[in-house]
């Protein structure tokens, strides 16, 4: 029975090989050299809603194996809005804006260096593409930069138990103003 024993051993080896290969098919392992998508950093895009285009900036951080972040809506004067339920899986990203009415959330996928997805709030859904490029915001006169075209004087007025203080700005040149 030496031939039967050899066949049996070959059959056992074949079954063992199949079971090892089969196990590999059902246990996903990242491909060699494949890295998870890198979402960390600043992303910006413009949300087109009926009647307006709203610039959005998203700041994503990956620390200690956990994702977190904040969002800014410069046109609405909102900065540092905390993100909730930030989830990254492969090339997919999901997050919600915490404590904002209408439960705003974003779901997207990294493609060609940009995150293509949808922004949903109050039952409405809008396409949104976030990219790493910096969002150029218009220069606001409420945020002037020196040199200023005026003179500044600190003023203090005391009267009884009350003291008022402020900065007086005086235009350059001759008055009347």
mmCIF file of C-alpha atoms in Angstrom, residues 37-42 59-62:
data_model
loop_
_atom_site.group_PDB
_atom_site.id
_atom_site.type_symbol
_atom_site.label_atom_id
_atom_site.label_comp_id
_atom_site.label_asym_id
_atom_site.label_seq_id
_atom_site.Cartn_x
_atom_site.Cartn_y
_atom_site.Cartn_z
ATOM 1 C CA UNK A 37 -6.045 57.569 2.273
ATOM 2 C CA UNK A 38 -4.515 60.586 3.989
ATOM 3 C CA UNK A 39 -7.333 62.945 4.888
ATOM 4 C CA UNK A 40 -5.396 64.874 7.553
ATOM 5 C CA UNK A 41 -5.065 68.576 6.810
ATOM 6 C CA UNK A 42 -7.105 71.501 5.532
ATOM 7 C CA UNK A 59 -9.700 70.862 9.169
ATOM 8 C CA UNK A 60 -9.091 67.131 9.792
ATOM 9 C CA UNK A 61 -6.710 65.711 12.411
ATOM 10 C CA UNK A 62 -5.614 62.100 13.002
#
